[in-house]
Structures are given as structure tokens and as C-alpha cells.
Amino acid sequence: MRIGVLLSRVRVEEKWLFEALEKRGLVYDRLDDREVKFDIANPGPWRVYGVVLERSISFGRGLYAARVLNSWGIPTVNSAQVAATCGDKLATSAALQAAGVPQPNVRVAFTRGSALEAIEEMGYPVVLKPVVGSWGRLVARANDREAAEAILEHREVLGNYQQQIYYIQEYINKPGRDIRAFVVGGETIAAIYRSSPHWITNTARGGVATNCPVTPELNTICVSAARALGGGVLAIDVLEDPDCGFLINEVNHTIEFHSSMPATGVDIPGRVIDYTAAIGRQKVERGSPQPVLDAAEAAR
């Protein structure tokens, strides 16, 4: 079985994933998302892959590549459906709500006026987020009406229609940290605290990672969130509410773990590759079209 790794560039996570693939003797190809091409009517060249691990930095490239591959019956980790839901904060919140998974209160509005009304109904402070985005970019806290008006005006003139889908989240007074947990195939394999004096605690914004014990309670809510989103390999962001306990903040479908593996000591890339290989083997065992590679090609 050959595994494809679709990527934008080779970061430390990809290096560790390649090492895990090689350690296990798995045959794989690096697929640069700047160079790949798909002939929708001709899946043949892609059927060399039992599974494709999607590692694109670009949400759009990864999503649409997975959609094409899944339409041909080629599994991806994660699936296009999971990527589409996780990549949209409103879709994520709707899926969590439908599954009864605890999360902060969320309001949605489509005009500046209705958004301001929703904010005032919720009460300050509130957090405004773009429905599509990562690394804490364009996430803003409004502590009063003047701040809310300024943020909403800024969003309105950005021009991108997605910025005018106003996703308004209850502000949770977390204890100077949040939790990022990693779910692989229905198990929370590791978790970190992300601590920062700033209210945004992403490690991409300077948060410091330390090990977080995976308690039964944390595992339960993280696995429930992963199931609600469709499962696979997911990073779950969890808030600790002083009154309500754990709340799911966001779910990420293309996980980053460069600070998490040293902090936890867990072989995250190894677990990701084991899961990915298992998905590929399931496809082969089901008898999906799969070419036979000769020995020379298999050794490449």
C-alpha cells in the first residue's frame, strides 16, 4: 500500500510524520499542493494511493483535494466532510449543538445592526470570530458597545462576505489557559495546557505549552466532540469554565503538534501514521480498485 501526504511545505510536523512512515517501512509520496492536478474524469493515476494524509496549510486546497479524492473512493485523513465542518466555526457549533456537546453560547447575525443587538442581548464582554480562519487571526474581544461598533465596522468594510457572517461567542473567563487535546480514532491520546497572560492563548500567538493530564472527563467531552464532527485525527480546543466545567471552543482538522509532542512525550506523529495506515488497509481489504505495484516501484 502506498500513502500520499498532501502538503504545502515541510514543517517540523511533516518531518516527524515522514520519520514515522519510514520507521514503519511504509511507502509514501510527498504531494505538493502547489503542483498537484486533478482530471476529474480520470482517477487512475491517483489509485496508487490506499489513503492520502491531508496536511495542506491552505484550508481551500486541502478541502477541495479531499473532495475530489473522496469522490473517487480514495480515503483521506481527514475526510472532506470533516474538513468542511471543522473549517467553518458556525458549522462546528451547529454540529456540537446537535450532538449535545457543551460549548460557549453562540449567536449569529448577518448585518452590523442585528449583530450589535445580539451582542447587547448576550452582554459584554463577547468574542467575535471569523467563521473561517485559524491561529487566532481576526479574533477580537469587545468589552463595551464602542469596541463592538468599531469591530463590526471593520468587518463590514473588509469586502469578504465571510467577514459579514457575524459569529459572536460568549466570553469565558478561563484561568489564564486553555486546553488543546488530540483525538485519534476515538481516543484522546494527549493534551496540553496553553498558557498566556493574553486572553488569546494559541501557541502561534505566544502561548506556552505544558502537559495536561487526560482525565476521564476530558477524554469523554473530547471524544464526543470528535464524533459530532465526524471523527478522524482532530485537535480539540477546550475551555475551563469556573461554573460549567469543560466547554468545546473549536475543533481543528489539520493538527499541529510541534510544541505538544515535547510537552507531553506522546508520539503523536506515530499515532497519526498508525491510524492513517489502518484506514488505507481497510480500503484495500474492502476490495476497492487498487493497482498492484511491482517490487521495484514498491521500493521507491
CSV table of C-alpha atoms in Angstrom, one decimal:
chain,number,residue,atom,x,y,z
A,1,MET,CA,0.0,0.0,0.0
A,2,ARG,CA,1.2,3.5,-0.9
A,3,ILE,CA,0.3,6.5,1.2
A,4,GLY,CA,0.1,10.0,-0.2
A,5,VAL,CA,1.0,13.0,2.0
A,6,LEU,CA,-0.6,16.2,0.6
A,7,LEU,CA,1.3,19.2,2.0
A,8,SER,CA,2.0,22.9,1.4
A,9,ARG,CA,5.6,22.9,2.8
A,10,VAL,CA,7.7,20.6,5.0
A,11,ARG,CA,7.4,21.9,8.6
A,12,VAL,CA,8.6,20.1,11.7
A,13,GLU,CA,5.4,18.2,11.9
A,14,GLU,CA,5.8,16.8,8.4
A,15,LYS,CA,9.4,15.8,9.1
A,16,TRP,CA,8.2,13.9,12.1
A,17,LEU,CA,5.4,12.3,10.1
A,18,PHE,CA,7.9,11.2,7.4
A,19,GLU,CA,10.1,9.7,10.1
A,20,ALA,CA,7.2,7.7,11.4
A,21,LEU,CA,6.3,6.5,7.9
A,22,GLU,CA,9.9,5.4,7.3
A,23,LYS,CA,10.2,3.8,10.7
A,24,ARG,CA,7.2,1.6,9.9
A,25,GLY,CA,8.5,0.7,6.4
A,26,LEU,CA,5.6,2.4,4.7
A,27,VAL,CA,5.8,3.5,1.1
A,28,TYR,CA,4.7,7.1,0.7
A,29,ASP,CA,4.9,10.1,-1.7
A,30,ARG,CA,5.1,13.8,-0.9
A,31,LEU,CA,2.4,15.6,-2.8
A,32,ASP,CA,3.0,19.4,-3.0
A,33,ASP,CA,-0.4,21.1,-3.2
A,34,ARG,CA,1.1,23.8,-5.4
A,35,GLU,CA,1.8,21.2,-8.1
A,36,VAL,CA,-0.9,18.6,-7.9
A,37,LYS,CA,-3.5,18.4,-10.7
A,38,PHE,CA,-6.8,16.5,-10.9
A,39,ASP,CA,-8.5,15.3,-14.0
A,40,ILE,CA,-12.0,14.7,-12.6
A,41,ALA,CA,-12.8,12.1,-15.2
A,42,ASN,CA,-9.5,10.2,-14.7
A,43,PRO,CA,-8.9,9.0,-11.2
A,44,GLY,CA,-6.5,6.2,-12.4
A,45,PRO,CA,-3.2,7.9,-11.5
A,46,TRP,CA,-4.4,8.5,-8.0
A,47,ARG,CA,-5.5,5.0,-7.4
A,48,VAL,CA,-1.9,4.1,-6.4
A,49,TYR,CA,-2.8,5.5,-3.0
A,50,GLY,CA,-4.6,3.5,-0.4
A,51,VAL,CA,-5.1,6.7,1.6
A,52,VAL,CA,-4.0,10.3,1.5
A,53,LEU,CA,-2.9,12.2,4.6
A,54,GLU,CA,-4.0,15.8,4.1
A,55,ARG,CA,-1.5,18.3,5.5
A,56,SER,CA,-2.2,21.4,3.5
A,57,ILE,CA,-1.8,24.8,5.2
A,58,SER,CA,-4.4,26.2,2.8
A,59,PHE,CA,-7.9,25.2,4.0
A,60,GLY,CA,-9.2,25.6,0.5
A,61,ARG,CA,-6.6,23.4,-1.2
A,62,GLY,CA,-6.9,20.7,1.4
A,63,LEU,CA,-10.7,20.7,1.3
A,64,TYR,CA,-11.1,20.5,-2.4
A,65,ALA,CA,-8.4,18.0,-2.9
A,66,ALA,CA,-10.1,15.8,-0.3
A,67,ARG,CA,-13.4,16.3,-2.1
A,68,VAL,CA,-12.0,15.1,-5.4
A,69,LEU,CA,-10.2,12.1,-3.8
A,70,ASN,CA,-13.2,11.1,-1.7
A,71,SER,CA,-15.4,11.3,-4.8
A,72,TRP,CA,-13.1,8.6,-6.4
A,73,GLY,CA,-13.4,6.4,-3.3
A,74,ILE,CA,-9.9,7.3,-2.1
A,75,PRO,CA,-10.0,7.9,1.7
A,76,THR,CA,-8.3,10.9,3.2
A,77,VAL,CA,-7.3,11.8,6.7
A,78,ASN,CA,-9.3,13.7,7.4
A,79,SER,CA,-12.3,13.3,5.1
A,80,ALA,CA,-13.6,16.3,3.1
A,81,GLN,CA,-16.8,16.3,5.1
A,82,VAL,CA,-14.9,16.5,8.4
A,83,ALA,CA,-12.7,19.2,6.9
A,84,ALA,CA,-15.6,21.3,5.7
A,85,THR,CA,-17.3,21.2,9.1
A,86,CYS,CA,-14.2,21.8,11.2
A,87,GLY,CA,-13.1,24.6,8.9
A,88,ASP,CA,-16.3,26.6,9.5
A,89,LYS,CA,-16.8,27.7,13.1
A,90,LEU,CA,-20.6,28.0,12.6
A,91,ALA,CA,-20.8,24.6,11.1
A,92,THR,CA,-18.8,23.3,14.0
A,93,SER,CA,-21.0,24.9,16.6
A,94,ALA,CA,-24.1,23.6,14.9
A,95,ALA,CA,-22.7,20.0,14.9
A,96,LEU,CA,-21.8,20.3,18.5
A,97,GLN,CA,-25.2,21.7,19.4
A,98,ALA,CA,-27.0,18.9,17.5
A,99,ALA,CA,-24.9,16.3,19.4
A,100,GLY,CA,-25.5,17.9,22.8
A,101,VAL,CA,-21.8,18.7,23.4
A,102,PRO,CA,-21.2,21.6,25.8
A,103,GLN,CA,-19.8,24.8,24.3
A,104,PRO,CA,-20.0,28.5,24.9
A,105,ASN,CA,-23.1,30.3,23.9
A,106,VAL,CA,-23.1,31.5,20.3
A,107,ARG,CA,-25.1,34.0,18.4
A,108,VAL,CA,-25.0,34.5,14.6
A,109,ALA,CA,-26.2,37.6,12.7
A,110,PHE,CA,-25.8,38.9,9.1
A,111,THR,CA,-25.8,42.7,9.4
A,112,ARG,CA,-24.0,45.2,11.6
A,113,GLY,CA,-27.2,46.3,13.3
A,114,SER,CA,-28.5,42.8,14.1
A,115,ALA,CA,-25.1,41.8,15.3
A,116,LEU,CA,-24.9,44.7,17.7
A,117,GLU,CA,-28.4,43.7,19.0
A,118,ALA,CA,-27.2,40.2,19.5
A,119,ILE,CA,-24.1,41.3,21.4
A,120,GLU,CA,-26.1,43.6,23.7
A,121,GLU,CA,-28.5,40.7,24.4
A,122,MET,CA,-25.6,38.4,25.3
A,123,GLY,CA,-23.9,41.1,27.5
A,124,TYR,CA,-20.3,42.2,27.5
A,125,PRO,CA,-17.6,41.0,27.0
A,126,VAL,CA,-18.1,38.9,23.9
A,127,VAL,CA,-15.7,37.4,21.4
A,128,LEU,CA,-16.2,38.0,17.7
A,129,LYS,CA,-14.6,35.4,15.3
A,130,PRO,CA,-14.4,35.0,11.5
A,131,VAL,CA,-16.3,31.8,10.6
A,132,VAL,CA,-13.2,30.6,8.6
A,133,GLY,CA,-9.7,31.2,10.0
A,134,SER,CA,-7.0,29.8,12.3
A,135,TRP,CA,-4.1,30.8,14.6
A,136,GLY,CA,-6.3,33.3,16.4
A,137,ARG,CA,-6.3,35.8,13.5
A,138,LEU,CA,-9.0,38.4,13.4
A,139,VAL,CA,-10.4,37.1,16.7
A,140,ALA,CA,-11.5,40.1,18.8
A,141,ARG,CA,-12.9,40.7,22.3
A,142,ALA,CA,-15.5,43.5,22.7
A,143,ASN,CA,-15.7,44.8,26.2
A,144,ASP,CA,-18.2,47.5,25.6
A,145,ARG,CA,-20.5,49.0,22.9
A,146,GLU,CA,-17.9,51.3,21.5
A,147,ALA,CA,-15.5,48.4,20.9
A,148,ALA,CA,-18.2,46.3,19.4
A,149,GLU,CA,-19.2,49.0,17.0
A,150,ALA,CA,-15.6,49.5,15.9
A,151,ILE,CA,-15.0,45.8,15.3
A,152,LEU,CA,-18.3,45.4,13.4
A,153,GLU,CA,-17.5,48.4,11.2
A,154,HIS,CA,-14.1,47.0,10.4
A,155,ARG,CA,-15.5,43.6,9.5
A,156,GLU,CA,-18.2,45.3,7.3
A,157,VAL,CA,-15.6,47.1,5.1
A,158,LEU,CA,-13.2,44.1,4.6
A,159,GLY,CA,-15.1,43.1,1.5
A,160,ASN,CA,-15.1,39.3,2.1
A,161,TYR,CA,-18.6,38.1,2.5
A,162,GLN,CA,-17.5,35.7,5.2
A,163,GLN,CA,-16.5,38.6,7.4
A,164,GLN,CA,-20.1,39.7,7.4
A,165,ILE,CA,-21.3,36.4,8.9
A,166,TYR,CA,-21.0,37.7,12.4
A,167,TYR,CA,-20.1,34.8,14.7
A,168,ILE,CA,-20.5,36.0,18.3
A,169,GLN,CA,-19.3,33.8,21.2
A,170,GLU,CA,-19.8,34.1,24.9
A,171,TYR,CA,-16.6,35.2,26.6
A,172,ILE,CA,-15.4,32.5,29.1
A,173,ASN,CA,-13.3,33.7,32.0
A,174,LYS,CA,-10.7,31.0,31.7
A,175,PRO,CA,-7.9,30.6,34.2
A,176,GLY,CA,-5.1,32.1,32.0
A,177,ARG,CA,-5.0,29.0,29.8
A,178,ASP,CA,-7.0,26.7,27.6
A,179,ILE,CA,-6.5,23.0,26.7
A,180,ARG,CA,-5.7,21.5,23.3
A,181,ALA,CA,-6.4,17.8,23.2
A,182,PHE,CA,-5.6,15.4,20.4
A,183,VAL,CA,-8.2,12.7,19.4
A,184,VAL,CA,-7.0,10.0,17.1
A,185,GLY,CA,-9.6,7.4,16.0
A,186,GLY,CA,-11.9,7.8,19.0
A,187,GLU,CA,-9.2,8.2,21.8
A,188,THR,CA,-7.8,11.3,23.4
A,189,ILE,CA,-4.1,10.4,23.1
A,190,ALA,CA,-2.6,13.6,24.6
A,191,ALA,CA,-3.4,17.1,25.7
A,192,ILE,CA,-1.6,20.3,26.6
A,193,TYR,CA,-2.3,23.5,28.5
A,194,ARG,CA,-1.7,26.6,26.5
A,195,SER,CA,-1.0,29.4,29.0
A,196,SER,CA,-0.5,33.1,28.3
A,197,PRO,CA,-1.1,36.4,30.1
A,198,HIS,CA,-3.0,37.4,26.9
A,199,TRP,CA,-6.6,36.2,26.7
A,200,ILE,CA,-5.7,34.5,23.3
A,201,THR,CA,-3.6,31.5,24.3
A,202,ASN,CA,-2.8,30.0,20.9
A,203,THR,CA,0.9,28.8,20.8
A,204,ALA,CA,1.0,30.6,17.4
A,205,ARG,CA,0.4,33.8,19.4
A,206,GLY,CA,2.9,33.1,22.2
A,207,GLY,CA,1.1,30.7,24.4
A,208,VAL,CA,3.3,28.3,26.4
A,209,ALA,CA,2.6,24.5,26.1
A,210,THR,CA,2.8,22.2,29.2
A,211,ASN,CA,1.4,18.7,29.7
A,212,CYS,CA,-2.3,18.4,30.6
A,213,PRO,CA,-3.4,15.1,32.1
A,214,VAL,CA,-6.0,13.3,30.1
A,215,THR,CA,-8.7,12.6,32.7
A,216,PRO,CA,-11.8,10.5,32.0
A,217,GLU,CA,-13.9,13.7,32.0
A,218,LEU,CA,-11.6,15.4,29.4
A,219,ASN,CA,-11.5,12.3,27.3
A,220,THR,CA,-15.3,12.0,27.3
A,221,ILE,CA,-16.0,15.5,26.1
A,222,CYS,CA,-13.2,15.5,23.5
A,223,VAL,CA,-14.3,12.1,22.0
A,224,SER,CA,-17.9,13.3,22.0
A,225,ALA,CA,-16.8,16.4,20.1
A,226,ALA,CA,-14.8,14.4,17.6
A,227,ARG,CA,-17.7,12.1,17.0
A,228,ALA,CA,-20.0,15.0,16.4
A,229,LEU,CA,-17.7,16.4,13.7
A,230,GLY,CA,-17.2,13.0,12.0
A,231,GLY,CA,-14.1,11.6,13.7
A,232,GLY,CA,-10.6,11.0,12.5
A,233,VAL,CA,-7.5,12.9,13.6
A,234,LEU,CA,-8.6,16.1,15.3
A,235,ALA,CA,-7.3,18.7,17.7
A,236,ILE,CA,-9.9,19.8,20.2
A,237,ASP,CA,-9.7,23.2,21.9
A,238,VAL,CA,-11.3,23.1,25.3
A,239,LEU,CA,-12.1,26.0,27.7
A,240,GLU,CA,-12.4,25.5,31.5
A,241,ASP,CA,-15.4,27.4,32.7
A,242,PRO,CA,-15.4,28.1,36.5
A,243,ASP,CA,-19.2,27.3,36.7
A,244,CYS,CA,-19.9,24.9,33.8
A,245,GLY,CA,-16.7,22.9,33.6
A,246,PHE,CA,-15.2,21.9,30.2
A,247,LEU,CA,-16.6,23.6,27.1
A,248,ILE,CA,-15.6,22.9,23.5
A,249,ASN,CA,-14.2,26.0,21.9
A,250,GLU,CA,-13.1,24.9,18.4
A,251,VAL,CA,-12.1,21.7,16.5
A,252,ASN,CA,-9.2,21.6,14.1
A,253,HIS,CA,-8.9,19.0,11.3
A,254,THR,CA,-5.3,19.6,10.3
A,255,ILE,CA,-3.4,19.3,13.5
A,256,GLU,CA,-0.2,21.0,14.6
A,257,PHE,CA,1.8,19.4,17.3
A,258,HIS,CA,5.4,20.9,17.2
A,259,SER,CA,5.0,22.2,20.8
A,260,SER,CA,2.7,19.4,22.0
A,261,MET,CA,4.9,16.3,21.4
A,262,PRO,CA,7.8,17.7,23.5
A,263,ALA,CA,5.4,18.8,26.2
A,264,THR,CA,3.5,15.5,26.5
A,265,GLY,CA,6.1,12.9,25.5
A,266,VAL,CA,3.4,11.2,23.4
A,267,ASP,CA,4.4,10.0,19.9
A,268,ILE,CA,1.7,12.0,18.2
A,269,PRO,CA,3.0,11.6,14.6
A,270,GLY,CA,3.4,7.8,15.2
A,271,ARG,CA,-0.2,7.6,16.3
A,272,VAL,CA,-1.4,9.6,13.3
A,273,ILE,CA,0.5,7.4,10.9
A,274,ASP,CA,-0.8,4.2,12.5
A,275,TYR,CA,-4.3,5.5,12.2
A,276,THR,CA,-3.8,6.6,8.6
A,277,ALA,CA,-2.3,3.3,7.6
A,278,ALA,CA,-5.2,1.4,9.2
A,279,ILE,CA,-7.7,3.5,7.1
A,280,GLY,CA,-5.7,2.6,4.0
A,281,ARG,CA,-5.6,-1.1,4.8
A,282,GLN,CA,-9.4,-1.1,5.4
A,283,LYS,CA,-9.8,0.3,1.9
A,284,VAL,CA,-7.6,-2.4,0.4
A,285,GLU,CA,-9.4,-5.2,2.3
A,286,ARG,CA,-12.8,-3.9,1.1
A,287,GLY,CA,-11.6,-4.6,-2.4
A,288,SER,CA,-11.6,-1.1,-3.8
A,289,PRO,CA,-9.7,-0.7,-7.0
A,290,GLN,CA,-6.1,-0.7,-6.2
A,291,PRO,CA,-3.2,-1.3,-8.6
A,292,VAL,CA,-0.6,-3.9,-8.0
A,293,LEU,CA,2.9,-2.3,-7.6
A,294,ASP,CA,5.8,-4.3,-8.8
A,295,ALA,CA,8.8,-4.8,-6.4
A,296,ALA,CA,10.9,-2.0,-7.9
A,297,GLU,CA,8.1,0.5,-7.7
A,298,ALA,CA,7.1,-0.5,-4.2
A,299,ALA,CA,10.7,0.1,-3.1
A,300,ARG,CA,10.8,3.7,-4.4
